Amino acid sequence: MVTMKYGKLTALSLALLFAVGCTSKGGDTAGNETLDPNAGMTAGQGSSYGSEFDSSSEAALRAIKTFYFEFDSSDLKQDAMRALDVHARDLQGSGKRVVLEGHTDERGTREYNMALGERRAKAVQRYLVLQGVSPAQLELVSYGEERPVAGGHTEFDWAQNRRVELRD
Amino acid sequence: MKIMIRLLIACLAMAAGTVFAADPLVITRGTDRAIPIAVVPFGLSGAASLPEDPARIIGNDLHNSGFFNPLAREHMISMPARPDEIIYRDWRAVGAQYLLIGEMASQADGRVQIRYHLLNVTSEQQVHAGTVTGTVQQLRDLAHHIADQAHEKITGIKGAFSTRLLFVTASGPVSDRRYTLYRADYDGARAVTLLQSREPILSPTYAPDGQRIAYVSFEQKRPRIYVQQVETGQREQVTNFEGLNGAPAWSPDSSKLAFVLSKDGNPEIYVMEMASRQVRRVTNHMAIDTEPFWGKDGHTLYFTSDRSGRPQIYRASINGGEAQRVTFSGNYNANPKLSADEKTLVMIHRQDGYKVFKVAAQDLQRGTLRILSDTSLDESPTVAPNGSMVIYATRQQGKGVLMLTSLNGRVRTVLPGIEGEIREPSWSPFLN
């Protein structure tokens, strides 16, 4: 239903899905910019998502499967909530199981970060459950700081690594 | 290996009783002058050359402890190998307080014997002497043993140079990592692979019995705790709970394993009896509780908790009762490790108003805090079993390295490199 309603945006949504898919699976080493699913965002700012994602575009929100956090924080950002609202409806409709993978940046100790990554995944889980998703559909795993997407050591790298990934 | 060394090492007390009657100089922590010692290159007979330079290894060991200032070789006026070749005047001239000399003899069976002497330059008396024998492959063991002897005879503190270090490397691009768990000499030499995986390995830790290690492996795509026999490689999975399974820590008698589980909702510390595998919960708080470390009494656990809003160190008994906060300075204190005498708490610390994470040592009696590192992304401090040295992971020139520092802060040195990003160092107990 939802997909049909927003059929016009299918091409855009597919393109975005492809881009996101590449960033999570690609063996890229050279270009850091291609690792960032939200290229153009300003690191560390509240507004994570670039203006090319029109706020009315549900398909665009559906394509967002990575949610970012501030340092040592597990508070969801506004735009993450909007994307999660779409995922919540989809999950209720499909009944599918997904994995919420929590991650941190490299600062601080590894085991504390393991716990912090879980807390972030739990924040996403709690939000989805509040929207009506069954907890049985959501599996949590924290990788702490062990699986960065950006291999550098700047504020910009760290902002990309503090995340929860929703994985099918 | 350990037993072989023990069999091979025959220490001969060659000094006369009167010599031993002289009290060794005992250095208490906080005394600030490094002891000048000359470790003279050992003489060699019966072979053209050997693959290791034991005197160099001994000098590095003594330097690493922070208690000694070994004399550079270019300042040595003479190079005696035997006591009758010593001219004490030469050593007084260069300010050496102690002199360590030795003679290596390659034997018919291929083994090497080292006869060594430790002398006090001021009193011109022998402090200690011994003879050790081993294969060429054991030259580093022989050198570390001699360094242990010199350390103990001069400072009164048992040397920790014959110990081992666990660490993990990650190699390859972030999208295709390989993780390797190693065991090496404490100084990073002679690294041996214990485990390889395409999934993360973290928190390796030696049991106090020296036979087993525990670590966290993601090999099943979930963090689970494993116990492995160091010598045989035999391993078993000891936890399989939903959520976090992490931060294993052995009790002082190796009978229990403390770790973190989030199966009951959020990260809490639990203790497993290894014999029965029974698990009981220790902490109960909605905050993160993690990184347990056992006190010597066998029931006190130090751990990291953010129950105050920020990570701080607390301690609690596994038998129940309120947790007490231990750290108050700084807005991030985590991964507590105690020195052997339990007077010093070593941890990762961030000062108020700063963004850097450093290794710090807190005097538990006075409450004072000292920063031990000059780097800014420090992790995973581990303390030598004699409390004299700390090794931690940090970044230098864009690479993950292991740094060794003496607890008195005098020495900071990068452990020699192994390929890949190096992290998660963990010191063995005394193995002899």
Coordinates of C-alpha atoms in Angstrom, one line a residue:
Chain A
M1 CA 0.0 0.0 0.0
V2 CA 2.6 2.5 1.1
T3 CA 4.8 1.7 -1.8
M4 CA 2.0 2.2 -4.3
K5 CA 1.0 5.4 -2.8
Y6 CA 4.5 6.7 -3.2
G7 CA 5.1 5.0 -6.5
K8 CA 6.4 8.2 -8.0
L9 CA 9.3 8.1 -5.7
T10 CA 10.3 4.6 -6.4
A11 CA 13.3 5.5 -8.6
L12 CA 14.7 7.9 -6.0
S13 CA 14.1 5.4 -3.3
L14 CA 15.8 2.6 -5.2
A15 CA 18.8 4.8 -5.9
L16 CA 19.0 5.7 -2.2
L17 CA 18.7 2.1 -1.2
F18 CA 21.5 1.2 -3.6
A19 CA 23.7 4.0 -2.2
V20 CA 23.1 2.8 1.4
G21 CA 23.6 -0.8 0.4
C22 CA 27.0 0.1 -1.1
T23 CA 28.1 1.9 2.0
S24 CA 27.4 -1.0 4.3
K25 CA 28.8 -3.8 2.2
G26 CA 31.3 -2.2 -0.2
G27 CA 35.0 -2.9 0.1
D28 CA 35.9 0.7 -0.3
T29 CA 39.1 1.8 1.1
A30 CA 40.2 4.9 -0.8
G31 CA 37.4 7.4 -0.7
N32 CA 36.1 8.2 2.7
E33 CA 33.3 10.4 1.2
T34 CA 31.6 7.3 -0.3
L35 CA 31.4 5.8 3.1
D36 CA 29.1 8.4 4.4
P37 CA 25.5 7.6 3.7
N38 CA 24.6 11.2 4.4
A39 CA 27.3 13.0 2.6
G40 CA 27.0 16.7 3.0
M41 CA 25.9 16.6 6.6
T42 CA 27.8 18.6 9.2
A43 CA 29.4 16.4 11.7
G44 CA 28.1 16.7 15.2
Q45 CA 25.1 18.8 14.4
G46 CA 21.6 18.0 15.3
S47 CA 20.3 17.9 11.7
S48 CA 21.9 14.8 10.3
Y49 CA 20.3 14.6 7.0
G50 CA 21.0 16.6 3.9
S51 CA 18.4 18.8 2.3
E52 CA 18.0 16.5 -0.7
F53 CA 15.8 14.4 1.5
D54 CA 12.6 16.2 1.4
S55 CA 10.8 15.9 4.7
S56 CA 7.6 14.8 3.0
S57 CA 9.3 11.9 1.2
E58 CA 8.3 8.7 2.9
A59 CA 10.4 6.6 0.5
A60 CA 13.4 8.7 1.3
L61 CA 12.9 8.2 5.0
R62 CA 12.5 4.4 4.4
A63 CA 15.9 4.4 2.8
I64 CA 17.5 5.7 6.0
K65 CA 18.6 2.7 7.9
T66 CA 21.4 4.2 9.9
F67 CA 20.7 6.5 12.8
Y68 CA 23.4 8.7 14.4
F69 CA 24.1 9.8 17.9
E70 CA 26.1 12.5 19.8
F71 CA 29.1 11.5 21.9
D72 CA 28.3 9.3 24.9
S73 CA 24.6 9.8 24.2
S74 CA 21.8 7.4 23.3
D75 CA 19.2 10.1 22.6
L76 CA 17.4 9.7 19.2
K77 CA 17.6 12.7 16.9
Q78 CA 14.4 14.2 15.4
D79 CA 15.1 13.0 11.9
A80 CA 15.9 9.6 13.1
M81 CA 12.5 9.4 14.7
R82 CA 10.8 10.4 11.5
A83 CA 12.6 7.7 9.6
L84 CA 11.8 5.2 12.4
D85 CA 8.1 6.1 12.1
V86 CA 8.2 4.7 8.6
H87 CA 10.1 1.6 9.5
A88 CA 7.7 1.0 12.4
R89 CA 4.7 1.0 10.0
D90 CA 6.6 -1.3 7.6
L91 CA 7.6 -3.7 10.3
Q92 CA 4.1 -3.9 11.7
G93 CA 2.8 -4.7 8.2
S94 CA 5.5 -7.2 7.3
G95 CA 6.0 -8.9 10.6
K96 CA 9.7 -9.3 9.5
R97 CA 12.6 -9.7 12.0
V98 CA 15.4 -7.2 11.8
V99 CA 18.6 -6.7 13.7
L100 CA 19.4 -3.4 15.4
E101 CA 23.2 -3.1 15.5
G102 CA 24.6 -0.5 17.9
H103 CA 28.0 1.1 17.4
T104 CA 30.2 3.8 19.1
D105 CA 33.2 5.8 18.1
E106 CA 36.6 4.7 19.2
R107 CA 37.0 7.0 22.2
G108 CA 36.7 5.7 25.7
T109 CA 37.1 2.0 26.8
R110 CA 36.0 -0.9 24.6
E111 CA 33.7 -2.7 27.1
Y112 CA 32.0 0.5 28.1
N113 CA 31.5 1.2 24.4
M114 CA 30.1 -2.3 24.0
A115 CA 27.5 -1.3 26.6
L116 CA 26.9 2.1 25.1
G117 CA 26.3 0.6 21.7
E118 CA 23.7 -1.7 23.2
R119 CA 22.1 1.3 24.9
R120 CA 21.8 3.0 21.5
A121 CA 20.3 -0.1 19.9
K122 CA 17.9 -0.3 22.8
A123 CA 16.8 3.4 22.3
V124 CA 15.9 2.5 18.7
Q125 CA 14.1 -0.6 19.9
R126 CA 12.2 1.2 22.5
Y127 CA 11.1 3.8 20.0
L128 CA 9.9 1.2 17.5
V129 CA 8.1 -0.8 20.2
L130 CA 6.3 2.4 21.3
Q131 CA 5.1 2.8 17.7
G132 CA 3.6 -0.7 17.9
V133 CA 6.4 -3.0 16.6
S134 CA 6.5 -6.3 18.4
P135 CA 9.8 -6.7 20.5
A136 CA 10.0 -10.2 19.1
Q137 CA 10.8 -8.7 15.6
L138 CA 13.8 -6.7 16.9
E139 CA 17.1 -8.4 17.8
L140 CA 19.8 -6.3 19.3
V141 CA 23.5 -6.6 19.0
S142 CA 26.2 -4.2 20.0
Y143 CA 29.6 -4.1 18.3
G144 CA 30.8 -1.2 20.5
E145 CA 33.7 0.5 18.7
E146 CA 34.8 -2.7 17.0
R147 CA 33.1 -2.1 13.6
P148 CA 33.7 1.5 12.5
V149 CA 32.5 2.5 9.0
A150 CA 34.9 5.4 8.9
G151 CA 38.5 4.4 9.7
G152 CA 39.9 7.8 10.4
H153 CA 40.3 9.6 13.8
T154 CA 38.6 12.9 13.3
E155 CA 35.4 14.4 14.7
F156 CA 33.9 13.7 11.3
D157 CA 34.8 10.0 11.4
W158 CA 33.6 9.6 14.9
A159 CA 30.2 11.2 14.0
Q160 CA 29.7 8.5 11.3
N161 CA 30.7 5.7 13.6
R162 CA 28.3 6.6 16.4
R163 CA 25.2 4.9 15.0
V164 CA 22.6 2.2 15.0
E165 CA 22.1 0.2 11.8
L166 CA 18.8 -1.4 11.0
R167 CA 19.6 -4.6 9.2
D168 CA 17.2 -7.0 7.5
Chain B
M1 CA 58.0 -24.5 28.4
K2 CA 57.9 -23.1 31.9
I3 CA 58.9 -26.4 33.4
M4 CA 61.7 -26.8 30.9
I5 CA 63.1 -23.5 31.8
R6 CA 62.8 -24.3 35.5
L7 CA 64.7 -27.5 34.9
L8 CA 67.3 -25.9 32.8
I9 CA 68.0 -23.0 35.0
A10 CA 70.3 -23.9 37.8
C11 CA 71.1 -20.9 39.8
L12 CA 74.4 -21.2 41.7
A13 CA 74.9 -19.0 44.6
M14 CA 78.5 -18.2 44.1
A15 CA 78.8 -15.4 46.4
A16 CA 80.2 -15.8 49.9
G17 CA 77.9 -15.4 52.9
T18 CA 79.6 -12.2 53.9
V19 CA 78.6 -10.6 50.6
F20 CA 75.0 -11.5 51.0
A21 CA 75.1 -9.9 54.5
A22 CA 75.2 -6.5 52.9
D23 CA 71.6 -5.3 52.7
P24 CA 70.3 -4.7 49.2
L25 CA 69.3 -1.2 48.5
V26 CA 65.5 -1.1 48.7
I27 CA 63.7 1.5 46.6
T28 CA 60.2 2.4 47.7
R29 CA 57.8 3.8 45.1
G30 CA 58.1 7.5 44.8
T31 CA 61.8 7.6 45.2
D32 CA 62.8 9.5 42.1
R33 CA 66.4 8.8 41.1
A34 CA 66.8 5.9 38.6
I35 CA 69.7 3.6 39.6
P36 CA 72.6 3.9 37.3
I37 CA 73.6 0.4 36.2
A38 CA 76.0 -0.9 33.5
V39 CA 75.0 -4.0 31.7
V40 CA 78.2 -5.0 29.9
P41 CA 77.9 -6.9 26.6
F42 CA 78.4 -10.6 27.5
G43 CA 81.5 -12.4 26.5
L44 CA 81.1 -15.4 24.2
S45 CA 83.1 -18.5 23.7
G46 CA 82.5 -21.7 21.6
A47 CA 80.4 -19.9 19.0
A48 CA 81.0 -17.1 16.4
S49 CA 77.7 -15.3 17.3
L50 CA 74.3 -15.8 18.7
P51 CA 70.9 -14.5 17.4
E52 CA 70.1 -12.5 20.5
D53 CA 72.1 -10.0 22.6
P54 CA 71.2 -10.9 26.2
A55 CA 72.9 -7.9 27.7
R56 CA 70.8 -5.6 25.5
I57 CA 67.6 -7.4 26.5
I58 CA 68.5 -7.1 30.2
G59 CA 69.3 -3.4 29.9
N60 CA 66.0 -2.8 28.2
D61 CA 64.1 -4.8 30.8
L62 CA 65.7 -2.8 33.7
H63 CA 65.1 0.5 31.9
N64 CA 61.4 -0.4 31.4
S65 CA 60.9 -0.9 35.1
G66 CA 61.5 2.8 35.7
F67 CA 63.9 2.0 38.5
F68 CA 67.1 1.9 36.5
N69 CA 69.1 4.0 34.2
P70 CA 71.3 1.6 32.1
L71 CA 74.6 3.1 30.9
A72 CA 74.9 3.5 27.1
R73 CA 77.5 1.1 25.7
E74 CA 79.5 3.9 24.1
H75 CA 80.2 5.2 27.6
M76 CA 81.8 2.0 28.8
I77 CA 85.5 2.3 29.2
S78 CA 86.2 -1.5 29.5
M79 CA 84.1 -4.6 28.8
P80 CA 84.8 -7.2 31.5
A81 CA 83.1 -10.6 31.2
R82 CA 84.5 -12.0 34.5
P83 CA 85.0 -10.5 37.9
D84 CA 88.8 -10.7 37.7
E85 CA 88.6 -8.4 34.7
I86 CA 86.8 -5.6 36.5
I87 CA 88.5 -2.3 37.0
Y88 CA 86.1 -0.5 39.4
R89 CA 87.6 2.8 38.7
D90 CA 86.3 2.7 35.1
W91 CA 82.7 2.3 36.5
R92 CA 83.0 4.9 39.2
A93 CA 84.2 7.3 36.5
V94 CA 81.0 6.9 34.4
G95 CA 78.8 7.0 37.5
A96 CA 77.6 3.4 37.5
Q97 CA 76.3 2.2 40.8
Y98 CA 75.9 -1.4 39.8
L99 CA 77.6 -3.5 37.2
L100 CA 76.2 -6.6 35.5
I101 CA 78.6 -8.8 33.6
G102 CA 78.4 -12.2 32.0
E103 CA 80.0 -14.8 29.9
M104 CA 78.2 -17.1 27.4
A105 CA 79.6 -20.5 26.5
S106 CA 78.2 -22.5 23.6
Q107 CA 78.2 -26.1 24.7
A108 CA 78.7 -29.3 22.7
D109 CA 74.9 -30.1 22.7
G110 CA 74.2 -26.6 21.2
R111 CA 72.8 -25.1 24.4
V112 CA 74.2 -21.9 25.8
Q113 CA 75.4 -21.4 29.4
I114 CA 75.5 -17.9 30.8
R115 CA 77.5 -17.2 34.0
Y116 CA 76.7 -13.8 35.3
H117 CA 77.7 -11.5 38.2
L118 CA 76.0 -8.5 39.7
L119 CA 78.3 -6.2 41.5
N120 CA 78.1 -3.0 43.6
V121 CA 80.6 -0.5 42.3
T122 CA 80.8 1.5 45.5
S123 CA 81.5 -1.4 47.8
E124 CA 83.3 -3.4 45.1
Q125 CA 81.3 -6.4 46.3
Q126 CA 79.4 -9.0 44.5
V127 CA 75.6 -8.8 45.1
H128 CA 74.6 -11.8 43.2
A129 CA 75.8 -14.4 40.7
G130 CA 74.3 -17.3 38.9
T131 CA 74.5 -19.6 36.0
V132 CA 71.7 -20.3 33.6
T133 CA 71.5 -22.7 30.6
G134 CA 69.1 -23.0 27.7
T135 CA 68.8 -23.5 24.0
V136 CA 69.5 -20.7 21.5
Q137 CA 65.7 -20.3 21.3
Q138 CA 65.6 -19.7 25.0
L139 CA 68.2 -16.9 25.1
R140 CA 65.4 -14.3 25.7
D141 CA 64.1 -16.4 28.6
L142 CA 67.6 -16.5 30.1
A143 CA 68.0 -12.8 29.6
H144 CA 64.7 -12.0 31.2
H145 CA 65.5 -14.3 34.1
I146 CA 68.8 -12.5 34.8
A147 CA 67.0 -9.2 34.6
D148 CA 64.4 -10.5 37.1
Q149 CA 67.3 -11.5 39.4
A150 CA 69.0 -8.1 39.2
H151 CA 65.7 -6.2 39.7
E152 CA 64.9 -8.2 42.8
K153 CA 68.4 -8.1 44.3
I154 CA 68.7 -4.4 43.9
T155 CA 65.2 -3.1 44.5
G156 CA 63.8 -5.8 46.7
I157 CA 60.8 -6.1 44.3
K158 CA 60.4 -9.3 42.2
G159 CA 61.1 -8.7 38.6
A160 CA 58.3 -9.2 36.0
F161 CA 60.3 -9.6 32.9
S162 CA 59.6 -13.4 32.5
T163 CA 55.9 -12.7 32.1
R164 CA 53.7 -12.8 29.0
L165 CA 51.4 -10.3 27.3
L166 CA 48.2 -11.0 25.4
F167 CA 47.1 -8.6 22.7
V168 CA 44.8 -8.4 19.7
T169 CA 45.6 -7.0 16.3
A170 CA 43.1 -5.9 13.6
S171 CA 44.4 -5.9 10.0
G172 CA 42.9 -5.0 6.7
P173 CA 40.4 -2.3 5.7
V174 CA 37.5 -1.5 8.0
S175 CA 35.2 -3.4 5.7
D176 CA 37.3 -6.6 5.7
R177 CA 39.0 -6.9 9.1
R178 CA 41.0 -9.9 10.3
Y179 CA 41.5 -10.2 14.1
T180 CA 44.3 -12.1 15.7
L181 CA 44.9 -12.9 19.4
Y182 CA 48.6 -13.2 20.3
R183 CA 50.6 -14.2 23.3
A184 CA 54.1 -12.6 23.4
D185 CA 56.9 -11.9 25.8
Y186 CA 55.9 -8.9 28.0
D187 CA 58.0 -6.7 25.7
G188 CA 56.1 -7.8 22.6
A189 CA 58.8 -10.1 21.3
R190 CA 58.2 -13.7 20.1
A191 CA 54.5 -13.3 19.5
V192 CA 52.6 -16.6 19.0
T193 CA 49.1 -16.7 17.4
L194 CA 46.4 -18.1 19.8
L195 CA 43.3 -17.3 17.7
Q196 CA 42.3 -15.8 14.3
S197 CA 38.9 -14.6 13.3
R198 CA 37.1 -12.4 10.8
E199 CA 34.9 -11.2 13.7
P200 CA 36.1 -9.0 16.6
I201 CA 38.1 -10.4 19.5
L202 CA 38.4 -8.4 22.7
S203 CA 39.1 -8.4 26.4
P204 CA 41.6 -11.2 26.6
T205 CA 42.7 -11.9 30.2
Y206 CA 45.0 -14.4 31.8
A207 CA 43.7 -16.6 34.7
P208 CA 45.9 -16.1 37.8
D209 CA 46.8 -19.9 37.4
G210 CA 48.7 -18.9 34.2
Q211 CA 47.2 -21.9 32.4
R212 CA 44.0 -20.4 30.9
I213 CA 42.8 -17.3 29.3
A214 CA 39.3 -15.9 28.8
Y215 CA 38.2 -13.5 26.0
V216 CA 35.2 -12.3 24.1
S217 CA 34.8 -13.4 20.5
F218 CA 32.1 -12.4 18.0
E219 CA 32.8 -15.5 15.9
Q220 CA 29.0 -16.4 16.1
K221 CA 28.1 -12.8 15.2
R222 CA 27.3 -12.2 18.8
P223 CA 29.7 -11.5 21.7
R224 CA 30.3 -14.7 23.7
I225 CA 33.0 -15.5 26.3
Y226 CA 35.4 -18.3 25.7
V227 CA 38.1 -20.0 27.9
Q228 CA 41.2 -21.4 26.2
Q229 CA 44.1 -23.4 27.5
V230 CA 47.2 -21.4 26.6
E231 CA 49.5 -24.4 25.9
T232 CA 47.1 -26.8 24.1
G233 CA 44.8 -24.3 22.4
Q234 CA 41.8 -26.3 23.7
R235 CA 38.9 -23.9 24.1
E236 CA 35.3 -23.8 25.1
Q237 CA 32.5 -21.3 25.1
V238 CA 31.4 -20.5 28.6
T239 CA 28.6 -18.0 28.1
N240 CA 25.6 -18.0 25.7
F241 CA 23.2 -15.4 27.0
E242 CA 21.1 -13.0 25.1
G243 CA 22.6 -9.6 24.7
L244 CA 26.1 -8.5 25.9
N245 CA 28.5 -11.2 27.1
G246 CA 31.6 -9.3 27.9
A247 CA 34.5 -8.1 30.1
P248 CA 35.6 -11.4 31.7
A249 CA 37.8 -11.2 34.8
W250 CA 39.2 -14.1 36.8
S251 CA 39.0 -14.2 40.6
P252 CA 42.4 -14.4 42.4
D253 CA 42.1 -18.1 42.9
S254 CA 41.0 -18.7 39.2
S255 CA 37.8 -20.4 40.5
K256 CA 35.4 -17.7 39.4
L257 CA 34.9 -15.6 36.3
A258 CA 33.2 -12.2 36.7
F259 CA 31.7 -10.8 33.5
V260 CA 28.9 -8.5 32.1
L261 CA 25.6 -9.7 30.8
S262 CA 22.6 -7.6 29.7
K263 CA 20.2 -10.5 29.6
D264 CA 18.1 -9.0 32.4
G265 CA 17.6 -5.7 30.6
N266 CA 20.8 -3.7 30.9
P267 CA 24.5 -4.4 31.5
E268 CA 25.1 -5.9 35.0
I269 CA 28.0 -7.7 36.5
Y270 CA 27.6 -11.5 37.2
V271 CA 30.0 -14.1 38.7
M272 CA 30.3 -17.6 37.4
E273 CA 31.6 -20.5 39.5
M274 CA 33.8 -22.2 36.9
A275 CA 33.4 -25.7 38.5
S276 CA 29.6 -25.7 38.5
R277 CA 29.0 -23.0 35.9
Q278 CA 26.5 -21.4 38.2
V279 CA 25.9 -17.7 37.6
R280 CA 24.8 -15.1 40.1
R281 CA 24.2 -11.5 39.7
V282 CA 26.3 -8.9 41.6
T283 CA 25.1 -5.5 40.5
N284 CA 21.6 -4.2 40.2
H285 CA 21.3 -0.8 38.7
M286 CA 19.6 0.7 35.6
A287 CA 22.9 2.3 34.6
I288 CA 25.7 0.6 32.7
D289 CA 27.9 -1.6 35.0
T290 CA 30.9 -3.1 33.3
E291 CA 34.6 -3.9 33.4
P292 CA 34.9 -5.8 36.7
F293 CA 38.3 -6.2 38.3
W294 CA 38.9 -8.4 41.4
G295 CA 40.5 -7.3 44.6
K296 CA 43.0 -9.7 46.2
D297 CA 40.5 -10.5 48.9
G298 CA 38.5 -12.5 46.4
H299 CA 35.2 -10.8 47.0
T300 CA 35.6 -7.1 46.2
L301 CA 35.0 -6.1 42.6
Y302 CA 36.0 -2.7 41.1
F303 CA 34.0 -1.8 38.1
T304 CA 32.9 1.0 35.7
S305 CA 29.4 2.4 36.1
D306 CA 27.7 5.5 34.8
R307 CA 25.1 5.6 37.6
S308 CA 26.2 9.1 38.4
G309 CA 25.5 10.1 34.8
R310 CA 29.1 9.7 33.6
P311 CA 31.4 6.6 33.8
Q312 CA 33.1 6.4 37.2
I313 CA 34.8 3.6 39.2
Y314 CA 32.9 1.9 42.0
R315 CA 33.6 -1.1 44.2
A316 CA 31.2 -3.6 45.6
S317 CA 31.3 -7.0 47.3
I318 CA 30.1 -10.0 45.4
N319 CA 28.4 -11.0 48.6
G320 CA 26.1 -7.9 48.5
G321 CA 25.9 -4.4 49.9
E322 CA 26.0 -1.0 48.5
A323 CA 28.5 0.0 45.8
Q324 CA 30.9 2.7 46.9
R325 CA 32.2 5.3 44.4
V326 CA 36.0 5.3 44.2
T327 CA 36.8 8.1 41.6
F328 CA 35.7 11.7 41.9
S329 CA 38.2 13.6 39.7
G330 CA 37.4 13.9 36.0
N331 CA 34.2 13.2 34.0
Y332 CA 35.2 9.8 32.6
N333 CA 36.9 7.1 34.6
A334 CA 36.8 3.6 33.3
N335 CA 38.5 0.2 33.0
P336 CA 39.9 0.0 36.6
K337 CA 43.0 -2.1 37.2
L338 CA 44.7 -2.4 40.6
S339 CA 48.4 -2.6 41.3
A340 CA 49.5 -5.8 43.1
D341 CA 49.8 -4.0 46.5
E342 CA 46.3 -2.5 45.9
K343 CA 47.6 1.0 46.7
T344 CA 47.2 2.3 43.1
L345 CA 44.2 2.3 40.8
V346 CA 45.1 2.5 37.1
M347 CA 42.3 3.5 34.7
I348 CA 41.3 5.5 31.6
H349 CA 40.6 9.0 32.6
R350 CA 39.3 12.2 31.1
Q351 CA 39.7 15.5 32.9
D352 CA 36.9 18.0 33.1
G353 CA 37.0 20.3 30.2
Y354 CA 39.2 18.1 28.1
K355 CA 38.4 15.7 25.2
V356 CA 41.4 13.4 25.6
F357 CA 41.4 9.9 27.2
K358 CA 44.6 9.2 29.2
V359 CA 45.9 6.5 31.5
A360 CA 45.9 7.8 35.0
A361 CA 46.9 6.3 38.4
Q362 CA 45.0 7.2 41.6
D363 CA 46.6 6.7 45.0
L364 CA 43.8 4.9 46.8
Q365 CA 44.9 6.1 50.2
R366 CA 45.6 9.8 49.5
G367 CA 43.1 10.1 46.6
T368 CA 45.6 11.9 44.4
L369 CA 45.6 11.3 40.7
R370 CA 48.6 11.3 38.3
I371 CA 48.4 11.2 34.5
L372 CA 50.7 8.5 33.2
S373 CA 50.5 9.0 29.5
D374 CA 51.2 11.7 27.0
T375 CA 48.9 10.3 24.3
S376 CA 45.2 11.1 23.9
L377 CA 43.2 8.0 22.8
D378 CA 44.3 5.6 25.4
E379 CA 42.6 2.3 26.2
S380 CA 42.9 -1.0 28.1
P381 CA 45.6 -0.4 30.7
T382 CA 47.1 -3.5 32.2
V383 CA 49.5 -3.6 35.2
A384 CA 52.6 -5.8 35.5
P385 CA 52.1 -8.4 38.3
N386 CA 54.8 -6.6 40.4
G387 CA 53.1 -3.3 39.9
S388 CA 56.1 -1.5 38.4
M389 CA 54.9 -1.1 34.8
V390 CA 51.7 -0.4 32.8
I391 CA 51.1 -1.3 29.2
Y392 CA 48.1 0.3 27.4
A393 CA 46.8 0.7 23.9
T394 CA 46.9 4.1 22.2
R395 CA 47.3 5.7 18.8
Q396 CA 50.6 7.1 17.5
Q397 CA 51.1 8.5 14.0
G398 CA 47.7 7.2 13.0
K399 CA 48.4 3.6 14.1
G400 CA 47.2 1.5 17.0
V401 CA 50.2 0.7 19.2
L402 CA 51.0 -0.6 22.6
M403 CA 52.8 1.7 25.0
L404 CA 54.7 0.7 28.1
T405 CA 55.2 3.1 31.0
S406 CA 56.6 2.6 34.4
L407 CA 54.2 3.3 37.2
N408 CA 56.5 6.0 38.4
G409 CA 56.1 7.7 35.0
R410 CA 59.8 7.9 34.2
V411 CA 59.7 5.6 31.2
R412 CA 57.4 5.7 28.1
T413 CA 58.2 3.4 25.2
V414 CA 56.3 1.9 22.3
L415 CA 56.5 -1.9 22.2
P416 CA 58.0 -3.0 18.9
G417 CA 55.6 -3.3 16.1
I418 CA 53.6 -6.2 14.8
E419 CA 51.6 -5.6 11.6
G420 CA 48.1 -4.2 12.0
E421 CA 46.3 -2.1 14.6
I422 CA 47.4 -3.4 18.0
R423 CA 45.0 -3.2 21.0
E424 CA 43.7 -5.0 24.1
P425 CA 47.0 -5.7 26.0
S426 CA 46.7 -7.9 29.0
W427 CA 49.5 -8.9 31.3
S428 CA 50.0 -12.4 32.5
P429 CA 50.5 -13.3 36.2
F430 CA 54.0 -14.4 37.4
L431 CA 54.6 -17.6 35.6
N432 CA 57.5 -18.9 37.6

